[in-house]
Amino acid sequence: MTTIKLHNTKSRSKEEFQPIDPQNVRMYVCGPTVYDRAHLGNARPVVVFDVLFRLLREVYGADHVTYARNFTDVDDKINARAAESGRTIAEITGETTQWFLDDMGALGALEPTHMPRATAYIPQMVTMIEGLIEKGHAYAAEGHVLFAVDSWKEGYGKLSGRSVDDMIAGARVEVAPYKKNPMDFVLWKPSTEDLPGWDSPWGRGRPGWHIECSAMSHDLLGESFDIHGGGNDLMFPHHENEIAQSCCANPQGDFAHYWLHNEMLQVEGKKMSKSLGNFFTVRDLLKQGIPGEVVRFVFLSTHYRKPMDWTEKKAAEAEKTLRKWYAQASQAKPGRKPEQSVLDVLADDINTHGVLAECHQYSHADDVVALRSSLELLGLMGDDVPDWARSPSVDLSAHEARLFAARQAAMESKDFSEVDRLKTAYMAAGLEVRMSKTAVELLPGAGFDAAKLEDL
């Protein structure tokens, strides 16, 4: 059997994956808060853990893997969106949940086994909170219930590798008179009449963020399960708090055995932000005509534990590569088992970049069977070639030859005006211009408009 090795954040080392029960391998991944479209950064953990889900299914069998990814549908951001839009919370969360599923489906992500919504698990959260109070790990104060960090000092901070004192010094903690310790975090908070609320032993209120995942994972996967994943921005405080409340509520279990965290995403070398004008959603890219398979390819080109840089250049190159690969892979039948060598590469801490390197080799050797099975394993190809890849791409060879000839002539005459004119026109059409001593290459970018080439 394929040996899977995963980098465990908890041990800070790569470990051989040994499931609790090979007949029921269990994974939980923190999902979105549904109040708006998913941006590109939201999509990275979806794609990363979708590939791991596919690998686990390949190794242990599709019927022996359970994957849960939640929807947070009770949150102050959702409340604020409802207040500013005049729409109901149910309308907003229902719409944005479907948006998320549609957009992630366009990226080739399989739907998890379970997709629990927080609002459907309020009774389980209340029961867990009651148990924490009984065990001395939580306390009620002014309509709130808080987890007492001091009650579990021996375990708190081990995931992120920081002591409680360091976290107090470095974190922006909410100061409140009802807290016994600045690091204590909310399990339950009161709701006014204009906010969502549920009856509880502490009055009408709603859950804190962290308790949601603990209650849902316990209900769906048990007191101990195999893998917990998410972006590394969730490591503290969210995952640290999950561990604390789960281990204290269920001391007979040990919660998640392996913790995996993906790195963050950049755009053209900079942090994605609205202020820089480089913030966009998955839907924005799809509307620009960038296929979901291209987005997925770019994601998989970088190891999940490294920062990923989204660029138009990478997207253009990915589309060009995929068109070539699909043309080859379409000659093979779907559903073939991947090469063991490919499985071994992917099993080495989800090495998607390594598998893409294997695909390049298969393409070069015209091994269409191995190429197709590898693309299927990565979720880059299904039973059929995508429609966009069937349509012919624009042949730019004549334009490349024209610019190359103009450059050659300019080298003799020292008059580069025609070269500059052509380059300006090609860039205005959305082409990236690459020139060397021996060749010219024109690569379509995200905003490429072939109609602008007609007058050249």
XYZ file of C-alpha atoms in Angstrom:
456
model
C 0.000 0.000 0.000
C 1.078 3.574 -0.649
C 2.752 5.187 2.356
C 1.416 8.688 2.988
C 3.614 11.197 4.802
C 2.198 14.483 6.086
C 3.779 17.467 7.781
C 2.113 17.622 11.186
C 1.981 21.173 12.520
C 1.644 19.805 16.046
C 4.998 17.951 15.911
C 6.599 20.331 13.379
C 7.806 17.345 11.396
C 6.814 15.097 8.521
C 5.220 11.912 9.850
C 4.018 8.672 8.334
C 0.240 8.784 8.266
C -1.301 5.991 10.322
C -5.093 6.271 10.516
C -6.961 5.403 13.683
C -9.161 3.081 11.646
C -8.145 2.324 8.032
C -11.768 1.388 7.365
C -12.914 4.895 8.333
C -10.297 7.573 7.683
C -11.660 10.892 8.965
C -10.749 14.487 8.052
C -12.190 17.835 9.142
C -11.411 21.154 7.431
C -12.580 24.581 8.552
C -14.930 26.006 5.945
C -16.125 29.511 5.046
C -18.183 32.095 6.849
C -20.948 32.624 4.315
C -21.667 36.307 3.858
C -20.077 37.076 0.465
C -18.333 35.568 -2.551
C -15.265 33.440 -1.834
C -12.062 35.288 -2.705
C -9.051 33.586 -4.221
C -7.399 33.034 -0.835
C -10.510 31.210 0.448
C -10.164 28.748 -2.422
C -6.619 27.598 -1.683
C -7.425 25.335 1.312
C -10.415 23.945 -0.592
C -8.178 22.812 -3.456
C -5.368 21.601 -1.169
C -7.591 19.401 0.962
C -9.613 18.271 -2.033
C -6.393 16.760 -3.415
C -5.711 15.091 -0.044
C -9.297 13.775 -0.030
C -8.720 12.285 -3.486
C -5.421 10.727 -2.372
C -6.991 9.168 0.725
C -9.844 7.766 -1.380
C -7.338 6.315 -3.836
C -5.296 4.646 -1.080
C -8.012 3.512 1.354
C -11.058 3.307 -0.938
C -13.770 5.879 -1.567
C -16.147 4.192 0.910
C -13.583 4.339 3.713
C -12.907 8.081 3.846
C -15.118 10.635 5.614
C -14.482 14.322 4.945
C -16.334 17.074 6.815
C -16.082 20.786 5.967
C -18.381 23.211 7.741
C -20.255 26.377 6.882
C -20.300 29.106 9.530
C -23.744 30.613 9.036
C -24.019 32.520 12.333
C -21.497 35.332 12.660
C -21.302 39.067 13.297
C -20.177 39.676 9.689
C -23.363 38.003 8.471
C -25.425 40.067 10.900
C -23.797 43.271 9.654
C -24.385 42.308 6.007
C -28.062 41.683 6.767
C -28.413 45.025 8.542
C -26.807 47.022 5.718
C -28.621 45.191 2.904
C -32.071 44.869 4.475
C -32.148 41.187 3.548
C -32.745 38.357 5.964
C -29.871 36.335 7.361
C -31.391 33.164 5.910
C -31.460 34.710 2.429
C -27.840 35.820 2.646
C -26.437 32.574 4.016
C -28.496 30.425 1.652
C -27.376 32.398 -1.377
C -23.703 32.662 -0.429
C -23.501 28.988 0.541
C -24.647 28.030 -2.946
C -22.258 30.558 -4.473
C -19.418 28.892 -2.602
C -20.408 25.407 -3.749
C -20.764 26.556 -7.360
C -17.426 28.373 -7.411
C -15.509 25.559 -5.730
C -17.173 23.074 -8.074
C -15.856 25.136 -10.972
C -12.371 24.577 -9.540
C -12.918 20.837 -9.645
C -13.445 20.336 -5.901
C -15.452 17.298 -4.869
C -18.191 17.909 -2.327
C -17.162 16.621 1.123
C -18.999 13.735 2.754
C -20.553 16.145 5.268
C -21.083 19.899 4.967
C -22.597 20.854 8.345
C -24.029 24.308 8.981
C -23.353 25.765 12.396
C -26.988 26.702 13.001
C -27.998 23.036 12.735
C -25.703 22.099 15.642
C -26.690 24.591 18.345
C -27.964 21.835 20.742
C -24.633 19.998 20.453
C -22.763 23.234 21.201
C -24.913 23.932 24.269
C -24.307 20.384 25.542
C -20.538 20.726 25.065
C -20.499 24.079 26.856
C -22.485 22.632 29.771
C -19.926 19.829 30.043
C -17.023 22.289 30.087
C -18.655 24.239 32.925
C -19.233 21.047 34.912
C -15.589 20.035 34.497
C -14.332 23.442 35.642
C -13.016 24.537 32.250
C -15.604 27.268 31.603
C -17.648 29.793 33.562
C -20.756 31.901 33.032
C -20.597 35.675 33.476
C -23.089 38.378 32.503
C -24.899 36.248 29.928
C -21.603 35.034 28.458
C -19.840 31.718 28.877
C -16.057 31.760 28.599
C -13.429 29.069 28.386
C -10.928 29.365 31.228
C -7.501 29.108 29.613
C -5.829 28.756 33.022
C -7.699 25.476 33.509
C -5.671 23.833 30.720
C -2.314 25.550 30.834
C -0.451 22.305 30.206
C -1.907 21.977 26.702
C -2.750 25.491 25.551
C -0.305 26.873 22.987
C 1.325 23.617 21.891
C -0.014 23.793 18.328
C 1.245 27.317 17.685
C 4.321 26.799 19.879
C 3.685 29.769 22.151
C 3.201 30.060 25.886
C 0.106 31.680 27.366
C 2.193 34.625 28.582
C 3.648 35.144 25.090
C 0.201 34.998 23.551
C -1.170 37.576 25.977
C 1.735 39.893 25.150
C 1.464 39.438 21.386
C -2.253 39.054 20.775
C -5.001 41.608 20.516
C -7.285 40.126 23.140
C -10.706 41.444 23.932
C -10.690 43.240 27.263
C -13.933 42.705 29.163
C -14.779 43.116 32.867
C -16.435 39.684 33.022
C -13.236 37.860 31.978
C -11.105 36.232 34.660
C -8.137 36.117 32.303
C -7.546 38.278 29.196
C -6.961 35.088 27.148
C -10.299 33.490 28.083
C -12.428 33.167 24.951
C -16.168 33.236 24.345
C -18.160 30.031 24.044
C -21.572 31.708 24.240
C -22.680 35.341 24.083
C -26.012 37.114 24.590
C -28.140 38.228 21.642
C -30.384 41.257 21.476
C -33.787 40.925 19.847
C -32.494 42.150 16.496
C -29.803 39.432 16.335
C -30.046 35.662 15.819
C -30.415 33.840 19.126
C -31.290 30.540 20.729
C -32.510 29.693 24.207
C -29.855 28.320 26.530
C -29.209 27.870 30.288
C -27.445 31.268 30.149
C -30.222 33.123 28.383
C -30.994 33.852 24.765
C -27.778 34.004 22.790
C -25.559 32.581 20.096
C -22.348 30.540 20.039
C -18.813 31.848 19.802
C -16.893 30.959 16.673
C -14.510 28.352 18.073
C -17.082 26.079 19.717
C -18.813 25.485 16.369
C -16.073 23.333 14.853
C -15.509 21.383 18.072
C -19.175 20.453 18.330
C -19.597 19.599 14.651
C -16.415 17.532 14.359
C -17.285 15.616 17.537
C -20.784 14.847 16.299
C -19.667 13.760 12.818
C -16.218 12.250 13.388
C -16.025 11.351 17.080
C -13.782 12.214 20.023
C -10.640 11.335 18.048
C -10.152 11.584 14.298
C -7.252 11.616 11.884
C -6.709 14.952 10.151
C -7.679 18.559 10.833
C -6.854 21.109 8.147
C -7.120 24.793 7.353
C -5.169 27.895 6.466
C -2.268 28.835 8.712
C -4.065 32.054 9.633
C -6.420 29.841 11.678
C -3.671 28.222 13.748
C -4.091 30.831 16.467
C -6.510 31.476 17.976
C -9.089 29.308 16.216
C -7.352 25.929 16.087
C -5.621 26.458 19.412
C -9.000 27.123 21.003
C -10.597 24.165 19.248
C -8.002 21.844 20.733
C -8.424 23.266 24.228
C -12.200 23.002 24.391
C -12.373 19.637 22.605
C -9.717 17.949 24.733
C -11.245 19.333 27.931
C -14.799 18.387 26.923
C -13.747 14.877 25.878
C -10.604 13.975 27.880
C -10.970 10.317 26.894
C -10.228 11.297 23.282
C -7.347 13.257 21.785
C -9.126 15.220 19.044
C -7.139 15.418 15.762
C -3.944 13.395 15.333
C -2.516 15.298 12.345
C -2.779 19.064 11.820
C -2.161 20.437 8.319
C -1.974 24.126 7.439
C -1.641 25.702 4.013
C 0.284 28.931 3.491
C -1.290 32.157 2.310
C -1.767 33.566 -1.176
C -0.354 36.630 -2.906
C -1.259 38.358 -6.160
C 1.558 39.499 -8.448
C 3.994 39.353 -5.523
C 1.892 41.373 -3.086
C -0.573 40.556 -0.345
C -4.091 40.546 -1.754
C -6.032 43.566 -0.491
C -8.765 45.877 -1.699
C -6.581 48.914 -1.031
C -3.971 47.659 -3.531
C -6.628 46.900 -6.132
C -5.518 43.268 -6.413
C -8.401 41.712 -4.518
C -10.709 39.469 -6.488
C -13.049 36.569 -6.034
C -13.074 33.202 -7.737
C -16.180 34.337 -9.599
C -14.308 37.408 -10.880
C -11.719 35.142 -12.526
C -14.348 32.846 -13.997
C -16.194 35.846 -15.452
C -12.927 37.019 -17.027
C -12.895 33.756 -18.933
C -10.199 32.025 -16.880
C -11.287 28.368 -16.629
C -11.522 26.744 -13.212
C -9.026 24.089 -14.273
C -6.490 26.839 -14.961
C -7.003 28.326 -11.487
C -6.579 24.870 -9.965
C -3.419 24.213 -12.009
C -1.835 27.452 -10.776
C -2.682 26.536 -7.176
C -1.187 23.063 -7.530
C 2.021 24.410 -9.077
C 3.138 25.553 -5.614
C 3.493 23.255 -2.595
C 0.701 23.896 -0.111
C 3.142 24.811 2.694
C 4.729 27.592 0.623
C 3.245 31.031 -0.109
C 1.503 30.977 -3.490
C 1.724 33.855 -5.941
C -1.117 34.245 -8.433
C -0.013 35.992 -11.632
C -1.556 36.498 -15.060
C 1.593 35.017 -16.554
C 1.121 31.779 -14.618
C -2.527 31.603 -15.671
C -1.644 32.054 -19.350
C 1.061 29.386 -19.176
C -1.265 27.022 -17.326
C -3.950 27.351 -19.998
C -1.433 26.696 -22.755
C -0.105 23.605 -20.966
C -3.537 22.216 -20.192
C -4.714 22.605 -23.789
C -1.752 20.509 -24.914
C -2.235 17.899 -22.189
C -5.972 17.566 -22.790
C -5.374 17.001 -26.486
C -3.040 14.127 -25.591
C -4.985 12.720 -22.631
C -8.246 12.610 -24.598
C -6.731 9.694 -26.541
C -6.834 7.524 -23.382
C -9.839 6.087 -21.597
C -10.841 7.573 -18.214
C -10.734 5.765 -14.899
C -7.309 4.105 -15.067
C -5.434 3.701 -11.788
C -2.581 6.223 -11.424
C 1.006 5.086 -11.749
C 2.443 3.990 -8.404
C 5.321 6.416 -8.892
C 2.817 9.275 -9.172
C 0.952 8.146 -6.066
C 4.245 8.000 -4.186
C 5.100 11.550 -5.226
C 1.709 12.914 -4.190
C 1.794 10.916 -0.943
C 4.967 12.751 0.066
C 3.172 15.590 1.885
C 0.747 16.371 -0.956
C 3.505 17.157 -3.458
C 1.291 18.447 -6.261
C 4.162 20.306 -7.900
C 6.015 17.005 -8.175
C 3.044 15.321 -9.850
C 2.804 18.153 -12.396
C 6.496 17.570 -13.157
C 5.640 13.911 -13.788
C 2.849 15.048 -16.125
C 5.339 17.098 -18.134
C 7.466 13.964 -18.545
C 4.467 11.872 -19.618
C 3.456 14.545 -22.109
C 6.970 14.699 -23.551
C 6.993 10.900 -23.917
C 3.416 10.935 -25.256
C 2.378 8.453 -22.531
C -1.284 9.407 -22.754
C -2.545 6.778 -20.301
C -0.208 7.834 -17.493
C -0.852 11.498 -18.274
C -4.623 11.125 -18.070
C -4.630 9.104 -14.854
C -2.317 11.677 -13.226
C -4.560 14.570 -14.263
C -7.582 12.714 -12.893
C -5.808 12.120 -9.577
C -5.134 15.853 -9.255
C -8.739 16.724 -10.111
C -7.662 18.461 -13.311
C -9.621 16.166 -15.608
C -12.892 14.263 -15.427
C -14.536 11.920 -17.902
C -14.452 14.509 -20.686
C -12.187 17.278 -21.895
C -13.581 20.659 -20.710
C -15.509 22.576 -23.344
C -13.132 25.543 -23.237
C -10.206 23.286 -24.122
C -12.080 21.871 -27.113
C -12.421 25.311 -28.695
C -9.381 26.236 -30.746
C -6.932 28.633 -29.156
C -5.869 31.667 -31.152
C -2.886 30.932 -33.403
C -0.359 33.642 -32.653
C 2.511 32.156 -34.657
C 2.138 34.678 -37.506
C 2.277 37.590 -35.049
C 5.283 36.054 -33.304
C 7.083 35.679 -36.653
C 6.204 39.253 -37.611
C 7.592 40.725 -34.397
C 10.708 38.567 -34.619
C 11.344 39.747 -38.191
C 10.818 43.376 -37.141
C 13.297 42.913 -34.327
C 15.863 41.355 -36.662
C 15.512 44.278 -39.060
C 15.784 46.774 -36.217
C 19.005 45.196 -35.040
C 20.464 46.060 -38.454
C 18.941 49.522 -38.903
C 18.963 50.546 -35.231
C 15.436 51.856 -35.772
C 13.174 50.135 -33.234
C 10.050 52.197 -33.886
C 8.205 49.314 -35.620
C 9.175 46.898 -32.848
C 7.883 49.327 -30.234
C 4.655 49.874 -32.181
C 3.967 46.155 -32.438
C 4.849 45.488 -28.802
C 2.530 48.286 -27.661
C -0.310 46.912 -29.795
C 0.186 43.342 -28.587
C 0.262 44.404 -24.946
C -2.863 46.519 -25.477
C -4.566 43.365 -26.751
C -3.693 41.592 -23.490
C -0.642 39.671 -24.664
C 2.550 39.233 -22.709
C 5.518 39.776 -25.019
C 8.653 37.694 -24.475
C 11.640 38.324 -26.700
C 15.034 36.650 -26.892
C 17.840 36.495 -29.427
C 16.345 33.384 -30.992
C 12.580 33.695 -30.621
C 9.503 35.748 -29.793
C 6.667 34.357 -27.678
C 3.239 35.939 -27.210
C 1.238 34.693 -24.221
C -2.452 35.598 -23.761
C -3.190 37.170 -20.382
C -6.458 37.212 -18.444
C -7.794 40.185 -20.446
C -6.700 39.002 -23.905
C -8.909 40.327 -26.728
C -8.165 38.720 -30.113
C -10.311 41.325 -31.895
C -7.672 43.952 -31.159
C -5.217 42.081 -33.384
C -7.347 42.367 -36.503
C -6.116 45.816 -37.501
C -2.431 44.920 -37.187
